[in-house]
Short mmCIF file of C-alpha atoms and ligand atoms in Angstrom, two decimals:
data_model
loop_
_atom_site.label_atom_id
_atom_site.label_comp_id
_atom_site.label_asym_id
_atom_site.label_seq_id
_atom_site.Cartn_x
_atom_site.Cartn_y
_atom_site.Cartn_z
CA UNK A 13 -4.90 3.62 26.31
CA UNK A 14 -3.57 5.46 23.43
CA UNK A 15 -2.67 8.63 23.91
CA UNK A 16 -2.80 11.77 21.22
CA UNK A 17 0.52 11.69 20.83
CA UNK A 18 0.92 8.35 18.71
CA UNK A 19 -1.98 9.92 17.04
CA UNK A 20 -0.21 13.64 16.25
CA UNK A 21 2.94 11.61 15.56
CA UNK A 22 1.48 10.19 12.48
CA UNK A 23 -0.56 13.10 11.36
CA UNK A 24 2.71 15.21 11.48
CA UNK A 25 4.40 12.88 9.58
CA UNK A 26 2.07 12.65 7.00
CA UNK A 27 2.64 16.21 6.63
CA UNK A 28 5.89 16.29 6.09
CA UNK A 29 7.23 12.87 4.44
CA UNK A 30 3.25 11.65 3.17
CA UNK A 31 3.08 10.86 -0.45
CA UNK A 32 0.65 14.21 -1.14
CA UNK A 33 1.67 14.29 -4.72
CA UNK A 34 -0.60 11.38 -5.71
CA UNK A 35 -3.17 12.53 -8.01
CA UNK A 36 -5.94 10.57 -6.26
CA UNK A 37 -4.80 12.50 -2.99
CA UNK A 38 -5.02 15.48 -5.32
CA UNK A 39 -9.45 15.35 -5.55
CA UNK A 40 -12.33 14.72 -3.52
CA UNK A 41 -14.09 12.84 -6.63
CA UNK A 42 -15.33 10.10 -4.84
CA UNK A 43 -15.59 8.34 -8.67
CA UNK A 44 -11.46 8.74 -8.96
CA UNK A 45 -11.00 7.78 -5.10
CA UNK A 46 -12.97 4.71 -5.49
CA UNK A 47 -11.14 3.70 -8.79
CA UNK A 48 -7.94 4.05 -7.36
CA UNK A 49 -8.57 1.94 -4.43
CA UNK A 50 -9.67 -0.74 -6.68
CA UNK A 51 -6.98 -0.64 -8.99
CA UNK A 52 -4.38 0.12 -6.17
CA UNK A 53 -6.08 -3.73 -4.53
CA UNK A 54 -3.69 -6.41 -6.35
CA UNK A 55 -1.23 -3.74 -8.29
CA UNK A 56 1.28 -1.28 -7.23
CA UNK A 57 1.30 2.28 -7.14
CA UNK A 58 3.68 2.68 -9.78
CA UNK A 59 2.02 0.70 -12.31
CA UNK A 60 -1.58 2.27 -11.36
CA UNK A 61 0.09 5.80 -11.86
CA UNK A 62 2.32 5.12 -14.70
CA UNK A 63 0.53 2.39 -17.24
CA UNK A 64 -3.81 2.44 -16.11
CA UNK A 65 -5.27 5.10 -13.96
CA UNK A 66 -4.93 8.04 -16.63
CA UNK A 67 -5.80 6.60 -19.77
CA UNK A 68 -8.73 4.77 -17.93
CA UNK A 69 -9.84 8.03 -16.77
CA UNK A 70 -9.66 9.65 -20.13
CA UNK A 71 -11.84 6.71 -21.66
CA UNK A 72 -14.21 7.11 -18.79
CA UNK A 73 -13.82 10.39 -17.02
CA UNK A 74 -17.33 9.86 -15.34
CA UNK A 75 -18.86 6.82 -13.30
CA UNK A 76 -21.39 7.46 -15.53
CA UNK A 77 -19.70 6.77 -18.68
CA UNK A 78 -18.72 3.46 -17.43
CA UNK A 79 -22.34 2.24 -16.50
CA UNK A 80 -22.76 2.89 -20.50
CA UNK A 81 -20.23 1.11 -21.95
CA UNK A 82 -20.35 -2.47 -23.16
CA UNK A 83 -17.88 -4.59 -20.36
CA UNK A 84 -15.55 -5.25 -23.69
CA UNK A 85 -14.78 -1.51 -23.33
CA UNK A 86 -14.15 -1.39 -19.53
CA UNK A 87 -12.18 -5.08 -19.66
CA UNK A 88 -10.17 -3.33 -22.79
CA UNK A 89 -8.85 -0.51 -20.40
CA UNK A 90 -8.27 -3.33 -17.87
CA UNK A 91 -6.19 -5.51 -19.81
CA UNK A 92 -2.61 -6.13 -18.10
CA UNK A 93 -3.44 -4.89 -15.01
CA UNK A 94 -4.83 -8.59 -14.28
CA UNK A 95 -7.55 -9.96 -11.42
CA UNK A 96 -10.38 -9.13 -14.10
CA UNK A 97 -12.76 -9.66 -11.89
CA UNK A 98 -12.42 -6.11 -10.20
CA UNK A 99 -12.78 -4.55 -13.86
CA UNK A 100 -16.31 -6.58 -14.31
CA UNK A 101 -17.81 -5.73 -10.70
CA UNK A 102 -16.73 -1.77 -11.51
CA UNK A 103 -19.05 -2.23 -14.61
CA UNK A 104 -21.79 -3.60 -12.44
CA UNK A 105 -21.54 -1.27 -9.63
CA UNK A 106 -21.46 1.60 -12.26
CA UNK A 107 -24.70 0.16 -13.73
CA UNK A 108 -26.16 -0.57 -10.06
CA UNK A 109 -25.75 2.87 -8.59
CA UNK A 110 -26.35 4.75 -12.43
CA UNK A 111 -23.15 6.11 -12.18
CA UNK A 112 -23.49 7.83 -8.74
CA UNK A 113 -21.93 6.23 -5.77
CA UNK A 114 -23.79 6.38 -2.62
CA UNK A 115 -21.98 8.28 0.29
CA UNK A 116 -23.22 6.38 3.37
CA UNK A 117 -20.10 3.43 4.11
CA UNK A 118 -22.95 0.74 3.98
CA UNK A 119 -24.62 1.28 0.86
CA UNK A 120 -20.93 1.46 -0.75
CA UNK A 121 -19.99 -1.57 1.42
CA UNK A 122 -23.10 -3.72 -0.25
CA UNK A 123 -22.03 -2.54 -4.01
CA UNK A 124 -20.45 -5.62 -5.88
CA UNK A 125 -16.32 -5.49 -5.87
CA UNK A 126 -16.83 -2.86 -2.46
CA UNK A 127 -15.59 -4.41 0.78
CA UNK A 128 -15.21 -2.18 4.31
CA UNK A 129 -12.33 -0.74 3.93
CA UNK A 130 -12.75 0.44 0.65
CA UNK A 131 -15.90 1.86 1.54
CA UNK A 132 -14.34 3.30 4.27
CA UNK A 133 -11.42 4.86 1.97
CA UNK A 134 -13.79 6.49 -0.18
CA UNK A 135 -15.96 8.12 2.66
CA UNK A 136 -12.48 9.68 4.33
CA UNK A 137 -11.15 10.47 0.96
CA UNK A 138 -13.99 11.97 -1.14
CA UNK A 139 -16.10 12.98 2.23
CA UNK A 140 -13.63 13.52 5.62
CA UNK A 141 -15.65 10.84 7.86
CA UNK A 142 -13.81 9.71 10.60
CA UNK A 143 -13.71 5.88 9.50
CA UNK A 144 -10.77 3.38 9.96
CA UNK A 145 -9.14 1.72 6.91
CA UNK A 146 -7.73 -1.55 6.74
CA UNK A 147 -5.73 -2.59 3.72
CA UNK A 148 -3.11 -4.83 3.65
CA UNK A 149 -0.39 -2.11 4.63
CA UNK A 150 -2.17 -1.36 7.29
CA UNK A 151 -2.85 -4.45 8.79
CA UNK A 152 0.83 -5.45 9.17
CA UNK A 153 1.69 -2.02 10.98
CA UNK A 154 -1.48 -2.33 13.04
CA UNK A 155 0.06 -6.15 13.87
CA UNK A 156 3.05 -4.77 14.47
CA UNK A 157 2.13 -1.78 16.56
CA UNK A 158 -0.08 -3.53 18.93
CA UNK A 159 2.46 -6.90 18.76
CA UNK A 160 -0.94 -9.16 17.16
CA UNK A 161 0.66 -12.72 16.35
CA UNK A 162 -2.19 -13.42 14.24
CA UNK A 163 -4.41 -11.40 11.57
CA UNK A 164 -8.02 -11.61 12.91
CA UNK A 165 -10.21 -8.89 11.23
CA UNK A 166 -12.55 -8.46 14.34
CA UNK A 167 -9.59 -7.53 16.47
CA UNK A 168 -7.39 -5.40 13.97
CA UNK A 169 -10.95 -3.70 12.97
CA UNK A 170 -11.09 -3.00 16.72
CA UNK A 171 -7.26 -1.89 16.95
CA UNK A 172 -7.95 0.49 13.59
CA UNK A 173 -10.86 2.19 15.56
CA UNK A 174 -8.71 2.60 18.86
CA UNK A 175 -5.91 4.48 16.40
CA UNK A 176 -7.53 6.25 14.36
CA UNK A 177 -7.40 9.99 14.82
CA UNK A 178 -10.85 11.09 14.59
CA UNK A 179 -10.08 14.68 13.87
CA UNK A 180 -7.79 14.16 11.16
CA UNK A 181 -9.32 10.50 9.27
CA UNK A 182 -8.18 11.84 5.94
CA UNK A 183 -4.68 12.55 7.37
CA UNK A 184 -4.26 9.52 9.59
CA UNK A 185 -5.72 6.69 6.99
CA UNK A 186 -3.20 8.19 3.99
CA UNK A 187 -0.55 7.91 6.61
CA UNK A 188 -1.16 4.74 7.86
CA UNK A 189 -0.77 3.32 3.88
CA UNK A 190 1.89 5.09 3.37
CA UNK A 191 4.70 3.72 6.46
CA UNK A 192 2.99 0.73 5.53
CA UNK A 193 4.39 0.75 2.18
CA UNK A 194 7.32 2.93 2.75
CA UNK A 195 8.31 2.42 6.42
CA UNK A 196 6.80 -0.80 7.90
CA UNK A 197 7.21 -2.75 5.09
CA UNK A 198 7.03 -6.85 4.97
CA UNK A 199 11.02 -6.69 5.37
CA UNK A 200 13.31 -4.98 6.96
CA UNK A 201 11.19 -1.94 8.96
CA UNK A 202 12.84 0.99 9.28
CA UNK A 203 11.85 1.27 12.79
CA UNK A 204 13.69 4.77 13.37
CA UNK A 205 12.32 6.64 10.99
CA UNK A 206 8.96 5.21 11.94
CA UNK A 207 5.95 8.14 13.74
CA UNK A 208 4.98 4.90 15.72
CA UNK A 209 7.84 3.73 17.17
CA UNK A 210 7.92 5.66 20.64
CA UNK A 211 5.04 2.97 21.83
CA UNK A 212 5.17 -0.05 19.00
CA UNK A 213 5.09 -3.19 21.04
CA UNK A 214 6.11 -5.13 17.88
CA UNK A 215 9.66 -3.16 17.29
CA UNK A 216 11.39 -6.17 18.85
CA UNK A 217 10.58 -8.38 16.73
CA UNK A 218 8.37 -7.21 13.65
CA UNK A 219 9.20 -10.51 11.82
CA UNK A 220 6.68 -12.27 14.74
CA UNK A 221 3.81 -9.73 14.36
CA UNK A 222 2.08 -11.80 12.74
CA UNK A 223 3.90 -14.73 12.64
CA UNK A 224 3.99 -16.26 8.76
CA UNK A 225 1.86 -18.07 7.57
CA UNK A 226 3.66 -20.75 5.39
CA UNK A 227 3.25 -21.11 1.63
CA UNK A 228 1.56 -22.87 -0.12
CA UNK A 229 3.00 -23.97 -3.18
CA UNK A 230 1.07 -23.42 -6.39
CA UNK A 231 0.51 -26.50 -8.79
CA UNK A 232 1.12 -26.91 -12.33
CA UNK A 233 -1.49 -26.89 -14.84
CA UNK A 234 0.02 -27.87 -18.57
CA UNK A 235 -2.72 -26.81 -21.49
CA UNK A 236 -2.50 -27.09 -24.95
CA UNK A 237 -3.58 -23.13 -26.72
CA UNK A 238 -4.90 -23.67 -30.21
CA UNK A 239 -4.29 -21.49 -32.93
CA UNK A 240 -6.59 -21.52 -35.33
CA UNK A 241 -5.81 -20.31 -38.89
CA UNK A 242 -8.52 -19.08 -41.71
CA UNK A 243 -7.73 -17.12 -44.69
CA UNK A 244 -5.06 -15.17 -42.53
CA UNK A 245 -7.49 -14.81 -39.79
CA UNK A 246 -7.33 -15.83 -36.34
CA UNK A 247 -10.13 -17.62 -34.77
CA UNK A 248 -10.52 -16.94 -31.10
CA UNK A 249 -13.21 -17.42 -28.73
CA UNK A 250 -14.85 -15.15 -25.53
CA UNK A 251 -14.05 -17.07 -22.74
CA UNK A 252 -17.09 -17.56 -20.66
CA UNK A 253 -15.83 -19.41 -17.45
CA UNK A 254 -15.18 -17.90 -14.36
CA UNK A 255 -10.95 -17.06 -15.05
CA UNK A 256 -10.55 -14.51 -17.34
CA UNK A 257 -14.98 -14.16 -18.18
CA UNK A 258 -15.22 -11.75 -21.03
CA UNK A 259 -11.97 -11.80 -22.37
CA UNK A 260 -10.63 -12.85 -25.82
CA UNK A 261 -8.32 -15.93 -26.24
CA UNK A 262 -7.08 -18.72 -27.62
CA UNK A 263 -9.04 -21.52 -27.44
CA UNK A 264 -7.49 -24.17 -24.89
CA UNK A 265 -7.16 -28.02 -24.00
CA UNK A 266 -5.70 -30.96 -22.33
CA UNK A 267 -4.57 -32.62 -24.59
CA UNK A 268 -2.51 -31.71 -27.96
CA UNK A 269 -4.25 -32.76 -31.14
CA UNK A 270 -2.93 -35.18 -33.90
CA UNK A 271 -0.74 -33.52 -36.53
CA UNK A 272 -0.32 -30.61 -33.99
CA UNK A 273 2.75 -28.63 -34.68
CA UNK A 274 4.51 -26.50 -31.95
CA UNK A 275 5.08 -22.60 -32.05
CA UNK A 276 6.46 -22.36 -28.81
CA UNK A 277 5.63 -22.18 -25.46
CA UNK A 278 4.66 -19.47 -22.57
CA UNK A 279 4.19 -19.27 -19.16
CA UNK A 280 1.90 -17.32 -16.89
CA UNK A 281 1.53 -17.67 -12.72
CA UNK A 282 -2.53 -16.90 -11.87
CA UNK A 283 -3.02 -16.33 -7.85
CA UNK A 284 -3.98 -20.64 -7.14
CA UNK A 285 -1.81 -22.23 -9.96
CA UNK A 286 0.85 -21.77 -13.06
CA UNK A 287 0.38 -22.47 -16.30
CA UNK A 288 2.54 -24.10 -18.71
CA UNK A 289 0.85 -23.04 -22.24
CA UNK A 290 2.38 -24.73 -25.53
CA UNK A 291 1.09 -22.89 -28.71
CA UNK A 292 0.24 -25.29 -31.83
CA UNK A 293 -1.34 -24.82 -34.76
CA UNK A 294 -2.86 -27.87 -36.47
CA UNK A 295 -4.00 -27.90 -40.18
CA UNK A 296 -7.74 -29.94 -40.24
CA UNK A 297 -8.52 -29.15 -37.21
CA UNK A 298 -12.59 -28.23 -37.19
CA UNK A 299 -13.13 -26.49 -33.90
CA UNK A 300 -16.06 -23.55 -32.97
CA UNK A 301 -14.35 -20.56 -32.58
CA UNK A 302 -16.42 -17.27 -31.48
CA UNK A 303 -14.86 -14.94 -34.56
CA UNK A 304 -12.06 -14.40 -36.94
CA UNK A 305 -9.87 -11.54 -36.22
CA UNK A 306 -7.10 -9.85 -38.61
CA UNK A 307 -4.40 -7.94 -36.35
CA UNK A 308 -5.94 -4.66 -36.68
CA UNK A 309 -9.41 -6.06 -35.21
CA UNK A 310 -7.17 -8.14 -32.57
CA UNK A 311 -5.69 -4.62 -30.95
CA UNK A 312 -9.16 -3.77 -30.20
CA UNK A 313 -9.83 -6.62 -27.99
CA UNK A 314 -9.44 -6.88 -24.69
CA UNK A 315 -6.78 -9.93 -24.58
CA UNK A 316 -5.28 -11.69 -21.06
CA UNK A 317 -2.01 -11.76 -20.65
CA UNK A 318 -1.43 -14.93 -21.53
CA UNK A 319 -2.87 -14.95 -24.93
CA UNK A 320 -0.90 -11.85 -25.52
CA UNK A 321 2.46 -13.66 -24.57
CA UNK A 322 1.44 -16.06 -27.30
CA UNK A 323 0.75 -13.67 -29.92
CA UNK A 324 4.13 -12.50 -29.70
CA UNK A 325 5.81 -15.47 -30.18
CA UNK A 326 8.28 -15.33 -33.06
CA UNK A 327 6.51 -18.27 -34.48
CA UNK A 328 3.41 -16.36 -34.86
CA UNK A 329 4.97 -13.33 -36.83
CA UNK A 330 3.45 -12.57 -39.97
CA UNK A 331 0.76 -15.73 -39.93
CA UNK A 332 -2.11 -13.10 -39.26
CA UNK A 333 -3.45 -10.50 -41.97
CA UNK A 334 -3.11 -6.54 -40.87
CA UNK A 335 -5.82 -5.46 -42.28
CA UNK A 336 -9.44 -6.97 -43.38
S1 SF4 B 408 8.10 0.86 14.93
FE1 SF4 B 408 8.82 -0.60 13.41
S2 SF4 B 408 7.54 -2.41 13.68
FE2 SF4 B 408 6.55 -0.72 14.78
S3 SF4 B 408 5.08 0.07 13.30
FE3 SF4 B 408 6.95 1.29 13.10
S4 SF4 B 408 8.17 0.30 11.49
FE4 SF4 B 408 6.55 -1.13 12.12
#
């Protein structure tokens, strides 16, 4: 149905305007490929390339080295970019595979943390198999081009297949990302610079393709972080449910303890809900904590966001010791 020519149309334009310059563009490491992809998953390329994907790299430079290191390491290299989760199942599939990722797209595709497309990514990427990818980008170009009013993954993995351009995967798949993020992007489309508009059946209207879904909105959660003083110490605890596993906190509750006085409050929006976090510190106040940490030992830990926006909290200057 689809002709070549939709199919050189993006290749040559991934010659010419393509982002080639990106350094995981710039190996065939499947190790860097696959990081990237997971990284690139919930953050943007800037951040990846300017704040995570180097420094990670020069703490682990081999998959290898990961499967070694204690998950505090790999979740300390983690912390900021958020959705911890993908940090953790890196660790395991490091461990699972000893450090060498398979190359068929179903052995990477049953590795914790490594869905389809990502499999897929890494076998184009790293190893030039003709195999359709089918990120987020690309589904709303692929709804768009083939005027889809609704995202179902059997049909778009069906559409992927039908585009792809089996002689160039490597090409067409870094392409496809790309005028996803650059040219077909959630607003505005800039439909006449786009390699796909000559037969896009969504050009019309790209707005309908697919039609939004409507937002939910998030609820409100309002906790209570306690900060727990000792000899200039601060007592924090590993959290060990399923938000956040692994990393170091404040401890948290519902309810704000006698005697409690404020040092402020923070914010942070999670994916299903916001909290509303008010910092006290409460003199008495016997709780379990899992260590005591002076400032020094407290940059070594890896620390969510959250309890990071309460450390720096004006309130909070100069209660904790520098040094053991
Ligand atoms: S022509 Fe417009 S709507 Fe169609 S894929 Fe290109 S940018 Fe998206």
């Amino acid at each position: 149905m689809f002709g070549l020519n939709v199919k050189q149309a993006i290749y040559a334009w991934y010659q010419k305007n393509g982002r080639h310059d990106l350094p995981w563009r710039q190996t065939e490491e499947a190790y860097h490929i696959y990081l990237s992809e997971i990284m690139l998953q919930q953050t943007q390329v800037k951040t990846v390339l300017e704040r995570f994907y180097f420094p990670f790299l020069e703490r682990f430079p081999t998959l290898k080295s990961v499967a070694e290191a204690p998950l505090d390491a790999v979740l300390k290299m983690w912390e900021g970019l958020g959705y911890y989760t993908r940090a953790k199942n890196l660790h395991h599939t490091a461990i699972t595979c000893n450090g060498i990722l398979p190359r068929h797209p179903e052995e990477l595709g049953g590795l914790k943390g490594i869905g389809k497309s990502t499999a897929h990514a890494i076998c184009t990427f790293a190893h030039h198999e003709a195999l359709p990818i089918l990120d987020a980008n690309v589904k709303r170009v692929l709804c768009r081009y083939f005027a889809l009013s609704v995202k179902d993954e059997k049909v778009l993995w069906e559409k992927a297949w039908e585009l792809l351009h089996v002689k160039h995967p490597y090409e067409h798949n870094q392409a496809m990302m790309d005028i996803g993020a650059m040219i077909c992007t959630p607003k505005n489309p800039n439909c006449l610079e786009c390699p796909l508009s000559f037969t896009c059946k969504g050009k019309e209207a790209p707005e309908n393709y697919p039609l939004p879904v409507k937002k939910v909105k998030v609820p409100t959660k309002q906790r209570v972080a306690l900060v727990i003083l000792k000899e200039g110490k601060l007592g924090l605890i590993q959290r060990k449910e399923r938000l956040l596993h692994g990393l170091w906190g404040f401890m948290q509750v519902d309810v704000r303890p006698g005697n409690a006085e404020s040092l402020g409050k923070v914010t942070h929006t999670y994916s299903h809900f916001k909290l509303e976090l008010e910092a006290v510190i409460c003199k008495d106040l016997h709780v379990n904590v899992d260590g005591y940490f002076t400032d020094d030992q407290i940059a070594k830990l890896a620390l969510s966001t959250v309890d990071k926006k309460i450390l720096r909290l004006p309130a909070m200057m100069g209660n904790i010791s520098p040094t053991s």
